Short mmCIF file of C-alpha atoms and ligand atoms in Angstrom, two decimals:
data_model
loop_
_atom_site.label_atom_id
_atom_site.label_comp_id
_atom_site.label_asym_id
_atom_site.label_seq_id
_atom_site.Cartn_x
_atom_site.Cartn_y
_atom_site.Cartn_z
CA MET D 52 50.16 146.34 48.54
CA ALA D 53 47.21 145.85 50.80
CA GLN D 54 43.90 146.56 49.43
CA ASP D 55 43.05 149.00 52.24
CA ASP D 56 46.10 151.14 50.82
CA VAL D 57 45.27 151.04 47.65
CA PHE D 58 41.67 152.36 48.01
CA LYS D 59 43.40 155.07 50.47
CA LYS D 60 45.46 155.78 47.59
CA LEU D 61 42.53 156.18 45.09
CA VAL D 62 40.53 158.57 47.42
CA ALA D 63 43.72 160.97 47.49
CA HIS D 64 44.41 160.62 43.87
CA SER D 65 40.77 161.79 42.91
CA LYS D 66 41.13 164.45 45.39
CA GLU D 67 44.39 165.61 44.00
CA TYR D 68 43.84 165.49 40.30
CA GLY D 69 40.38 167.21 40.42
CA TYR D 70 38.05 163.94 40.17
CA VAL D 71 36.25 164.24 43.46
CA PHE D 72 36.12 166.80 46.40
CA PRO D 73 34.67 166.12 49.67
CA SER D 74 31.33 168.64 49.63
CA SER D 75 31.63 171.68 51.86
CA GLU D 76 35.29 171.09 52.55
CA ILE D 77 35.81 174.41 53.88
CA TYR D 78 33.10 174.00 56.32
CA ASP D 79 34.70 170.52 57.22
CA GLY D 80 32.38 168.48 54.87
CA LEU D 81 29.07 167.06 55.01
CA SER D 82 28.80 163.48 55.52
CA ALA D 83 28.67 161.11 52.67
CA VAL D 84 28.09 164.28 50.18
CA TYR D 85 30.86 164.95 47.29
CA ASP D 86 31.36 167.29 44.43
CA TYR D 87 32.82 166.20 41.17
CA GLY D 88 35.94 168.25 39.96
CA GLN D 89 36.85 169.22 36.16
CA TYR D 90 37.96 166.18 35.48
CA GLY D 91 35.37 164.02 37.31
CA VAL D 92 32.42 165.70 35.87
CA GLU D 93 34.10 164.71 32.36
CA LEU D 94 34.23 161.17 33.27
CA LYS D 95 30.70 160.94 34.63
CA ASN D 96 29.42 162.77 31.54
CA ASN D 97 30.88 159.81 29.42
CA ILE D 98 29.73 157.24 31.80
CA LYS D 99 26.41 158.77 31.41
CA LYS D 100 26.84 158.64 27.67
CA TYR D 101 27.99 155.10 27.28
CA TRP D 102 24.83 153.90 29.38
CA TRP D 103 22.51 156.08 27.31
CA ASP D 104 23.53 155.39 24.09
CA SER D 105 23.63 151.67 24.73
CA MET D 106 20.32 152.03 25.98
CA VAL D 107 18.10 154.86 23.84
CA LEU D 108 20.86 154.97 20.70
CA LEU D 109 20.74 151.19 20.16
CA HIS D 110 17.25 150.16 21.00
CA ASP D 111 14.32 151.62 18.59
CA ASN D 112 12.12 150.41 21.40
CA ILE D 113 13.73 152.71 24.31
CA VAL D 114 13.31 156.30 24.66
CA GLY D 115 14.28 158.33 27.66
CA ILE D 116 12.82 160.71 29.93
CA ASP D 117 13.70 163.08 32.60
CA SER D 118 11.43 163.35 35.19
CA ALA D 119 10.96 165.91 38.29
CA ILE D 120 12.65 165.24 41.58
CA PHE D 121 9.52 166.33 43.42
CA MET D 122 6.64 164.10 42.91
CA HIS D 123 3.13 163.77 44.50
CA PRO D 124 3.65 162.55 47.96
CA THR D 125 0.86 159.70 47.39
CA ILE D 126 3.49 158.15 44.85
CA TRP D 127 5.68 157.36 47.68
CA LYS D 128 2.85 155.38 49.48
CA ALA D 129 1.56 153.53 46.64
CA SER D 130 5.33 152.71 46.09
CA GLY D 131 5.70 151.26 49.15
CA HIS D 132 8.56 153.46 50.06
CA VAL D 133 6.45 155.39 53.13
CA ASP D 134 5.76 151.85 54.75
CA ALA D 135 8.91 149.53 53.73
CA PHE D 136 12.00 151.89 52.66
CA ASN D 137 13.51 150.97 55.87
CA ASP D 138 17.04 149.62 57.06
CA PRO D 139 17.36 147.74 60.36
CA LEU D 140 19.67 149.71 62.35
CA ILE D 141 21.66 148.90 65.42
CA ASP D 142 23.64 151.05 68.05
CA ASN D 143 26.63 150.02 69.77
CA ARG D 144 26.58 151.31 73.32
CA ASP D 145 29.86 151.75 73.72
CA SER D 146 31.52 153.33 70.73
CA LYS D 147 28.21 154.99 70.38
CA LYS D 148 28.26 154.06 66.41
CA ARG D 149 25.48 153.23 64.25
CA TYR D 150 25.34 150.09 62.15
CA ARG D 151 23.16 148.68 59.49
CA ALA D 152 22.49 145.13 61.48
CA ASP D 153 21.86 143.66 58.10
CA VAL D 154 25.24 144.66 57.03
CA LEU D 155 27.28 143.68 60.12
CA ILE D 156 25.82 140.24 59.47
CA GLU D 157 26.66 140.27 55.50
CA GLU D 158 30.18 141.30 56.40
CA HIS D 159 30.51 138.45 59.14
CA LEU D 160 29.31 136.22 56.40
CA ALA D 161 32.11 137.78 53.65
CA LYS D 162 34.87 137.18 56.24
CA ILE D 163 33.72 133.16 56.70
CA GLU D 164 33.39 133.06 52.97
CA GLU D 165 37.18 134.84 52.95
CA LYS D 166 38.27 131.72 55.49
CA ILE D 167 37.44 129.37 52.62
CA SER D 168 38.86 131.40 49.91
CA LYS D 169 42.13 131.39 51.54
CA GLU D 170 41.89 127.91 52.53
CA VAL D 171 41.81 127.48 48.53
CA GLU D 172 44.27 129.30 47.72
CA LYS D 173 47.20 127.79 49.86
CA ALA D 174 45.65 124.55 48.55
CA ARG D 175 46.22 126.10 44.85
CA GLU D 176 49.68 126.81 45.69
CA ARG D 177 50.44 123.35 47.23
CA PHE D 178 49.32 121.34 44.35
CA GLY D 179 49.98 123.50 41.38
CA GLU D 180 48.55 122.42 38.29
CA ALA D 181 46.99 119.14 39.49
CA PHE D 182 44.74 121.37 41.77
CA ASP D 183 41.01 120.41 41.20
CA GLU D 184 39.45 123.19 43.38
CA MET D 185 35.49 121.99 43.05
CA LYS D 186 37.08 118.55 44.41
CA PHE D 187 38.72 120.42 47.10
CA ARG D 188 35.84 122.36 48.14
CA GLU D 189 33.91 118.87 48.36
CA THR D 190 36.25 117.04 50.50
CA ASN D 191 38.26 119.62 52.82
CA GLN D 192 36.86 119.06 56.10
CA ARG D 193 37.67 123.11 57.16
CA VAL D 194 35.89 124.06 53.72
CA LEU D 195 32.97 121.91 54.44
CA ALA D 196 32.60 123.00 58.02
CA ASN D 197 32.90 126.73 57.08
CA GLN D 198 30.44 126.02 54.08
CA ALA D 199 27.91 124.74 56.60
CA LYS D 200 28.20 127.48 58.85
CA ILE D 201 27.64 129.93 55.94
CA ASP D 202 24.52 128.12 54.59
CA GLU D 203 23.00 127.87 58.07
CA LEU D 204 23.57 131.52 58.72
CA ASN D 205 22.12 132.19 55.38
CA ALA D 206 19.16 130.25 55.94
CA ARG D 207 18.24 132.13 59.40
CA PHE D 208 19.06 135.55 58.17
CA SER D 209 17.40 135.50 55.24
CA LYS D 210 14.07 133.81 57.31
CA ALA D 211 14.40 136.78 59.62
CA LEU D 212 14.88 139.32 56.58
CA ASN D 213 11.59 138.18 55.25
CA ASP D 214 9.60 138.06 58.06
CA THR D 215 11.07 141.74 59.26
CA ASP D 216 12.05 139.78 62.45
CA LEU D 217 14.00 142.50 64.33
CA ALA D 218 14.63 140.48 67.54
CA GLU D 219 15.84 137.92 65.62
CA LEU D 220 18.45 139.83 63.60
CA ARG D 221 19.91 140.87 67.04
CA GLN D 222 19.96 137.68 68.06
CA ILE D 223 21.95 136.50 65.18
CA ILE D 224 24.54 139.43 65.96
CA ILE D 225 24.48 137.95 69.50
CA ASP D 226 24.68 134.22 68.66
CA ASN D 227 27.58 134.71 65.74
CA GLU D 228 29.38 137.13 68.62
CA ILE D 229 29.47 139.78 66.15
CA VAL D 230 31.17 142.81 67.51
CA CYS D 231 31.62 146.09 67.02
CA PRO D 232 34.63 147.39 64.78
CA ILE D 233 35.19 150.41 66.72
CA SER D 234 34.64 149.38 70.56
CA GLY D 235 35.30 145.46 70.02
CA SER D 236 32.44 145.06 72.47
CA ARG D 237 28.88 143.34 71.71
CA ASN D 238 26.86 145.87 73.98
CA TRP D 239 24.45 145.98 70.96
CA THR D 240 20.75 148.15 71.59
CA GLU D 241 17.73 146.49 69.90
CA VAL D 242 17.60 146.90 66.40
CA ARG D 243 15.11 149.66 64.83
CA GLN D 244 13.63 150.28 61.66
CA PHE D 245 14.94 153.45 60.14
CA ASN D 246 13.04 155.07 57.06
CA LEU D 247 15.66 156.31 54.46
CA MET D 248 13.44 158.96 52.69
CA PHE D 249 14.36 162.88 53.19
CA SER D 250 11.07 164.79 53.24
CA THR D 251 10.55 168.43 52.99
CA GLU D 252 7.80 171.20 52.82
CA MET D 253 6.42 172.43 49.59
CA GLY D 254 4.04 175.52 50.08
CA SER D 255 4.62 178.76 51.48
CA THR D 256 2.19 178.94 54.84
CA LEU D 257 2.59 176.48 57.36
CA GLU D 258 -1.06 175.66 57.04
CA GLY D 259 -1.03 174.91 53.62
CA SER D 260 2.19 173.47 53.25
CA ASN D 261 2.40 169.55 52.02
CA LYS D 262 4.88 166.98 53.13
CA ILE D 263 7.21 165.78 50.05
CA TYR D 264 9.88 163.93 49.54
CA LEU D 265 13.25 163.80 47.94
CA ARG D 266 12.90 160.90 45.48
CA PRO D 267 14.86 157.67 46.68
CA GLU D 268 14.79 156.24 43.06
CA THR D 269 14.22 157.64 39.82
CA ALA D 270 12.30 154.87 38.63
CA GLN D 271 8.71 155.66 40.12
CA GLY D 272 9.00 158.91 37.70
CA ILE D 273 9.28 156.26 34.72
CA PHE D 274 6.08 154.03 35.99
CA VAL D 275 4.01 157.18 36.45
CA ASN D 276 4.85 158.60 33.12
CA PHE D 277 4.14 155.01 31.68
CA LEU D 278 0.73 155.94 29.80
CA ASN D 279 2.17 159.33 28.60
CA VAL D 280 5.25 158.12 26.83
CA GLN D 281 3.44 154.96 25.40
CA LYS D 282 0.59 156.86 24.06
CA THR D 283 2.62 159.91 22.74
CA GLY D 284 5.21 157.49 21.38
CA ARG D 285 3.06 155.10 20.25
CA MET D 286 5.17 152.85 21.68
CA LYS D 287 4.27 148.75 21.68
CA ILE D 288 4.92 146.33 23.96
CA PRO D 289 7.74 145.20 24.87
CA PHE D 290 9.63 148.62 25.44
CA GLY D 291 11.54 150.39 27.51
CA ILE D 292 11.92 153.83 29.14
CA ALA D 293 15.34 154.85 30.43
CA GLN D 294 15.99 157.99 32.66
CA ILE D 295 19.22 159.55 34.41
CA GLY D 296 19.01 161.52 37.49
CA LYS D 297 19.41 162.38 40.98
CA ALA D 298 18.40 160.15 43.94
CA PHE D 299 18.55 160.74 47.68
CA ARG D 300 18.49 158.41 50.85
CA ASN D 301 19.39 159.10 54.18
CA GLU D 302 21.75 156.48 54.48
CA ILE D 303 22.37 155.02 58.05
CA VAL D 304 25.88 154.14 57.47
CA ALA D 305 27.55 156.11 54.93
CA ARG D 306 31.15 154.96 54.25
CA GLN D 307 33.67 153.98 51.37
CA PHE D 308 34.02 157.12 49.62
CA ILE D 309 31.28 157.74 46.94
CA PHE D 310 30.07 153.93 47.22
CA ARG D 311 27.32 154.60 49.49
CA MET D 312 26.37 158.55 49.30
CA ARG D 313 23.41 160.50 50.50
CA GLU D 314 23.04 162.19 47.27
CA PHE D 315 23.73 160.18 44.20
CA GLU D 316 22.83 159.65 40.47
CA GLN D 317 20.95 156.55 38.99
CA MET D 318 20.67 155.27 35.60
CA GLU D 319 17.47 153.18 35.43
CA MET D 320 15.50 151.53 32.76
CA GLN D 321 12.01 149.98 32.85
CA TYR D 322 11.15 147.53 30.12
CA PHE D 323 7.26 146.76 30.11
CA VAL D 324 6.65 143.51 28.79
CA GLN D 325 4.14 140.89 28.32
CA PRO D 326 2.76 139.17 31.63
CA GLY D 327 4.22 135.74 31.94
CA SER D 328 7.35 136.84 29.61
CA GLU D 329 9.13 138.49 32.64
CA LEU D 330 11.28 135.67 33.69
CA GLU D 331 12.61 135.47 29.79
CA TRP D 332 13.13 138.86 29.55
CA PHE D 333 14.85 139.13 32.76
CA ALA D 334 17.47 136.67 31.56
CA ILE D 335 17.99 138.26 28.53
CA TRP D 336 18.93 141.85 30.24
CA LYS D 337 20.81 140.05 33.18
CA GLU D 338 23.20 138.86 30.38
CA ALA D 339 23.01 142.24 28.39
CA ARG D 340 23.91 144.16 31.17
CA MET D 341 26.88 141.59 32.40
CA LEU D 342 27.95 142.45 28.41
CA TRP D 343 27.70 146.01 28.77
CA HIS D 344 30.05 146.11 31.88
CA GLN D 345 32.51 143.19 30.84
CA ALA D 346 32.93 145.35 27.35
CA LEU D 347 35.16 148.26 29.25
CA GLY D 348 37.74 145.75 29.37
CA PHE D 349 38.51 145.53 32.95
CA GLY D 350 38.37 141.52 33.16
CA ALA D 351 35.55 139.30 33.06
CA GLU D 352 36.83 137.66 36.20
CA ASN D 353 36.29 140.69 38.20
CA TYR D 354 32.63 140.40 37.96
CA ARG D 355 29.85 138.17 39.19
CA PHE D 356 26.31 137.93 39.59
CA HIS D 357 24.74 137.61 43.12
CA ASP D 358 20.95 136.30 43.06
CA HIS D 359 19.31 137.55 45.89
CA VAL D 360 18.21 135.45 48.77
CA LYS D 361 15.73 137.98 49.90
CA LEU D 362 13.29 139.11 47.33
CA ALA D 363 11.99 142.54 47.77
CA HIS D 364 8.01 142.24 47.75
CA TYR D 365 7.42 143.35 44.46
CA ALA D 366 9.84 140.98 42.60
CA ASN D 367 9.87 137.82 41.37
CA ALA D 368 13.74 137.81 40.68
CA ALA D 369 16.26 139.89 41.34
CA THR D 370 20.22 139.88 40.98
CA ASP D 371 23.17 142.39 41.56
CA ILE D 372 26.07 142.74 39.39
CA GLU D 373 28.97 143.02 41.58
CA TYR D 374 32.30 144.01 40.66
CA ARG D 375 35.92 143.13 42.68
CA PHE D 376 36.22 146.47 44.23
CA PRO D 377 39.80 146.97 46.68
CA PHE D 378 37.18 146.06 49.66
CA GLY D 379 35.82 142.95 48.17
CA PHE D 380 33.03 142.08 45.79
CA LYS D 381 30.11 144.85 45.98
CA GLU D 382 26.93 145.58 43.94
CA VAL D 383 27.17 148.08 40.78
CA GLU D 384 23.93 147.04 39.30
CA GLY D 385 20.45 145.50 40.05
CA ILE D 386 18.30 143.81 37.73
CA HIS D 387 14.95 143.47 39.07
CA SER D 388 11.70 141.82 37.73
CA ARG D 389 9.05 143.87 39.59
CA THR D 390 6.20 142.01 38.19
CA ASP D 391 3.11 144.39 37.80
CA TYR D 392 3.57 145.74 41.50
CA ASP D 393 4.29 149.33 40.45
CA LEU D 394 1.78 150.06 37.91
CA SER D 395 -0.87 148.11 39.71
CA GLN D 396 -0.07 150.24 42.56
CA HIS D 397 -0.45 153.51 40.73
CA GLN D 398 -3.94 152.33 39.23
CA LYS D 399 -5.10 151.51 42.71
CA TYR D 400 -3.72 154.95 44.50
CA SER D 401 -4.35 157.30 41.46
CA GLY D 402 -7.94 155.37 40.49
CA LYS D 403 -6.70 155.85 37.15
CA LYS D 404 -6.42 152.98 34.32
CA ILE D 405 -2.81 152.33 33.43
CA GLN D 406 -3.25 149.59 31.37
CA TYR D 407 -1.89 148.56 27.66
CA PHE D 408 -4.07 147.14 24.94
CA ASP D 409 -2.08 144.66 23.10
CA PRO D 410 -3.27 144.66 19.53
CA GLU D 411 -1.94 141.13 18.81
CA LYS D 412 -3.46 139.60 21.80
CA GLY D 413 -6.78 141.63 21.55
CA GLU D 414 -6.82 142.32 25.26
CA SER D 415 -5.68 144.67 27.72
CA TYR D 416 -3.23 144.16 30.92
CA VAL D 417 -0.92 145.91 33.17
CA PRO D 418 2.12 144.95 31.98
CA TYR D 419 5.13 143.42 33.97
CA VAL D 420 8.35 145.36 34.23
CA ILE D 421 12.00 144.10 34.20
CA GLU D 422 14.17 146.93 35.77
CA THR D 423 17.91 147.37 35.70
CA SER D 424 19.25 150.12 38.02
CA ILE D 425 22.67 151.18 38.17
CA GLY D 426 24.49 154.18 40.20
CA VAL D 427 26.71 156.52 38.40
CA ASP D 428 28.56 157.38 41.42
CA ARG D 429 29.36 153.81 41.96
CA MET D 430 29.94 152.92 38.26
CA PHE D 431 32.55 155.80 38.73
CA LEU D 432 34.24 153.97 41.38
CA GLN D 433 34.38 150.92 39.81
CA VAL D 434 36.18 152.38 36.69
CA MET D 435 38.17 154.17 38.99
CA ALA D 436 39.63 151.30 41.08
CA ALA D 437 39.68 149.23 38.08
CA SER D 438 42.05 152.15 36.03
CA TYR D 439 44.15 153.08 38.69
CA TRP D 440 47.27 151.49 38.23
CA GLU D 441 51.05 152.12 40.00
CA GLU D 442 53.81 151.12 37.85
CA GLU D 443 57.52 150.65 38.82
CA LEU D 444 59.68 151.86 36.36
CA LYS D 445 63.59 151.30 36.05
CA LYS D 446 65.69 154.41 35.55
CA GLU D 447 69.13 154.15 33.26
CA ASP D 448 71.21 154.42 36.26
CA GLY D 449 69.47 151.37 38.02
CA SER D 450 67.43 153.03 40.46
CA SER D 451 63.61 152.94 39.91
CA ASP D 452 60.69 155.26 39.90
CA THR D 453 57.07 154.65 40.39
CA ARG D 454 54.31 156.05 37.81
CA VAL D 455 50.61 156.51 38.53
CA VAL D 456 48.49 155.88 35.65
CA LEU D 457 44.75 156.00 35.21
CA ARG D 458 44.25 153.35 32.75
CA LEU D 459 41.01 154.72 31.76
CA PRO D 460 39.13 153.32 28.45
CA ALA D 461 40.16 155.92 26.09
CA PHE D 462 36.57 156.89 25.32
CA LEU D 463 35.89 157.49 29.00
CA ALA D 464 38.95 159.63 29.52
CA PRO D 465 38.15 163.32 30.42
CA VAL D 466 40.95 164.84 28.50
CA LYS D 467 41.51 162.44 25.28
CA LEU D 468 44.50 164.18 23.82
CA ALA D 469 47.41 166.39 25.49
CA VAL D 470 49.41 168.87 23.11
CA MET D 471 52.82 169.88 24.18
CA PRO D 472 55.63 172.14 22.98
CA LEU D 473 59.04 170.87 23.51
CA VAL D 474 60.20 174.30 24.54
CA LYS D 475 58.45 177.56 24.68
CA LYS D 476 60.21 179.35 21.89
CA ASP D 477 60.93 178.92 18.49
CA GLY D 478 57.12 178.94 17.00
CA LEU D 479 56.70 175.55 18.60
CA PRO D 480 53.84 176.83 21.11
CA GLU D 481 52.10 178.37 18.11
CA ILE D 482 52.26 175.34 16.06
CA ALA D 483 50.54 173.43 19.27
CA GLU D 484 47.91 175.99 19.90
CA LYS D 485 47.11 175.90 16.25
CA ILE D 486 46.31 171.65 16.49
CA VAL D 487 44.45 172.21 19.74
CA HIS D 488 42.51 174.77 17.85
CA ASN D 489 42.08 172.45 15.10
CA LEU D 490 40.97 169.14 17.21
CA LYS D 491 38.78 170.69 19.97
CA PHE D 492 35.58 170.41 18.02
CA GLU D 493 36.33 166.84 17.85
CA PHE D 494 37.35 165.70 21.44
CA ASN D 495 38.68 167.16 24.70
CA CYS D 496 42.06 168.48 24.35
CA GLN D 497 44.55 170.33 26.44
CA TYR D 498 47.42 172.45 25.59
CA ASP D 499 50.21 172.26 28.15
CA ASP D 500 53.82 173.72 28.04
CA LYS D 501 54.67 174.00 31.95
CA ASP D 502 57.51 171.73 33.57
CA SER D 503 59.79 169.14 31.75
CA ILE D 504 58.19 166.97 29.24
CA GLY D 505 58.72 163.97 31.55
CA ARG D 506 56.63 165.67 34.30
CA ARG D 507 54.02 166.41 31.71
CA TYR D 508 53.62 163.11 30.66
CA ARG D 509 53.18 162.03 34.47
CA ARG D 510 51.02 164.53 35.02
CA GLN D 511 48.57 163.50 31.95
CA ASP D 512 49.55 159.83 33.16
CA ALA D 513 47.89 160.73 36.54
CA ILE D 514 44.29 162.11 34.88
CA GLY D 515 44.40 159.12 32.59
CA THR D 516 45.10 161.24 29.17
CA PRO D 517 45.07 158.10 26.55
CA TYR D 518 47.42 160.36 23.95
CA CYS D 519 49.84 163.07 24.05
CA ILE D 520 51.85 164.72 21.33
CA THR D 521 54.88 166.48 21.36
CA ILE D 522 55.57 169.23 18.81
CA ASP D 523 59.70 169.79 18.40
CA HIS D 524 62.09 171.12 16.03
CA GLN D 525 61.69 168.47 13.57
CA THR D 526 57.96 169.40 13.23
CA ILE D 527 58.79 172.88 11.50
CA ASP D 528 60.77 171.22 9.04
CA ASP D 529 58.45 168.04 8.15
CA ARG D 530 54.84 168.85 10.00
CA SER D 531 55.36 165.80 11.93
CA VAL D 532 54.93 165.22 15.61
CA THR D 533 55.45 162.36 18.57
CA ILE D 534 52.45 160.67 19.63
CA ARG D 535 53.05 158.90 22.98
CA TYR D 536 50.57 156.12 24.10
CA ARG D 537 49.68 156.18 27.80
CA ASP D 538 49.64 152.63 28.61
CA SER D 539 52.68 151.11 26.95
CA MET D 540 54.74 154.59 26.71
CA LYS D 541 55.76 153.76 23.00
CA GLN D 542 56.26 156.73 20.86
CA GLU D 543 55.73 157.39 17.24
CA ARG D 544 55.94 159.91 14.80
CA VAL D 545 52.89 160.68 12.83
CA LYS D 546 52.22 163.68 10.19
CA ILE D 547 49.94 166.74 11.72
CA GLU D 548 47.42 165.96 9.06
CA ALA D 549 46.87 162.47 10.14
CA LEU D 550 45.91 163.19 13.95
CA LEU D 551 42.40 163.95 13.62
CA ASP D 552 41.82 160.27 11.88
CA ILE D 553 44.21 158.46 14.25
CA ILE D 554 42.90 159.88 17.47
CA LYS D 555 39.34 160.44 16.55
CA GLU D 556 38.98 156.35 16.04
CA LYS D 557 40.62 155.77 19.18
CA VAL D 558 38.36 157.59 21.17
CA SER D 559 35.40 157.00 19.75
CA ILE D 560 32.47 155.52 21.69
CA VAL D 561 31.21 153.18 18.28
CA SER D 562 33.79 150.52 18.81
CA LEU D 563 32.56 150.22 22.55
CA LEU D 564 29.21 150.01 21.70
CA ARG D 565 29.75 147.52 18.69
CA ASN D 566 31.06 145.23 21.27
CA ILE D 567 27.66 145.02 23.42
N1 GAP U 83 15.01 151.47 41.43
C1 GAP U 83 15.70 149.97 41.95
C2 GAP U 83 16.80 150.81 43.02
O1 GAP U 83 16.91 151.87 43.29
P1 GAP U 83 18.75 149.82 44.20
O2 GAP U 83 19.39 148.37 44.46
O3 GAP U 83 18.14 150.10 45.52
O4 GAP U 83 17.49 149.53 43.61
C3 GAP U 83 20.16 150.62 42.40
O5 GAP U 83 19.69 150.60 43.82
C4 GAP U 83 21.60 150.87 42.21
O6 GAP U 83 21.80 152.48 42.70
C5 GAP U 83 22.70 150.31 43.20
O7 GAP U 83 22.92 149.07 42.41
C6 GAP U 83 23.77 151.39 43.42
O8 GAP U 83 24.48 151.07 42.21
C7 GAP U 83 22.85 152.82 43.31
N2 GAP U 83 22.99 153.29 44.87
C8 GAP U 83 21.84 152.78 45.49
N3 GAP U 83 22.27 153.36 46.71
C9 GAP U 83 22.84 154.13 46.46
C10 GAP U 83 24.01 155.16 47.62
N4 GAP U 83 23.18 155.01 48.96
N5 GAP U 83 24.85 155.57 47.03
C11 GAP U 83 25.43 155.49 45.53
N6 GAP U 83 24.65 154.71 44.96
C12 GAP U 83 23.81 153.73 45.34
#
């Protein structure tokens, strides 16, 4: 199936099964804003718990906070967001569509990369076992020509970004004959800067009101609380502060469902270290974060690092962890070495000394910071994309049927166990209800007695429930039930009394955390 179709199906599935709804849908929606439904909120909470526990529970030198969304407006001046949190936008005069100039160029680069990948795959098929990919890349003329185009374009592109040279960005688009995907024309406007922060007024009277911003990242709430946490928690460097919370960006182009939203949630951790040790810590966190992603079992080959060509003004190293979405490899998480930029800026703008006295060195300094920053919603999309599965099932009469399964890791699944009486009589519903009542204190259980047992299994497969148990007449005789496994569809008989231990162990976060 084409990857575009997979993505469309995933979006439709998310809505049909109560995961994600368009915001304000009965009013025709609000662009790039989404609501999470009854299963979506559970999955989201489980993702957040996996992240929070891996940071705060597993590290005795990382603590959490929950800072306010509204902050003093000078914070955004100090952080550089008022002056520099911009995207370069460009309009196509024919389609009247607006684009990010940098994204148009990145997509053009990705298309050339795609050509190389196709060439490599064709050769792999032709040469079979004997294929040497590295040698092929180094010698094939078409691959070399395309690679040279990429290198040349990348160099020009990163220089234009580094110099904030908007005219050059436009010229790159013109020279590479990049067309508008809607109109197909090259009738482009000039490139302009567009600030991504939402602002509002705080205060009751017009004269007394202040312009304030909805935070575009949660990180600044951590920086401005550095001293509070360090002093009250008696934290010693190196230490980290973690936070999960909403962030808001007036994205120019908000596309691809919950991948790029205007209201979203971030999970950020700032790790404060001695100046000079930051690149060592950067390498440590880079590896730790990749391990965290890969522990979910979606296949190591689907992740890669993308080191930044253009470093933000505050960073001396930065990389993205990218996942292979149905629309290509895209960023899920950023890991940045932010130097002492943020703390020094807040020191300067607030006039307060923001330093750490290092008892071992016997001196005070402004700590350096390694940041790990991941979007909850983007992680949600990654988990859904990795879990969505269509499976062809052969029936006994030779025909086939398709089942849609969300193969969510058991810990992340919104419902862990569905309890189903085979029929709605003979005391079976009462036994099922009793089981739910006993187990619901441990994990999320669902009682389900509507439709045939086959349809009920399919419904649970579609929401990703890893275990279903069926109560039948044998249960009355020997207190055994069948447990049915979502992925293999295998069934086995177990005693009711054994259920708690069997399922609790399988859905526990502990084994996941032990792997990272
Ligand atoms: N404090 C650093 C920072 O905010 P970022 O790369 O701009 O860095 C970090 O954002 C992460 O937040 C991204 O990797 C992505 O997962 C998520 N994110 C950023 N913008 C987003 C948007 N408009 N919609 C959804 N997630 C977004």
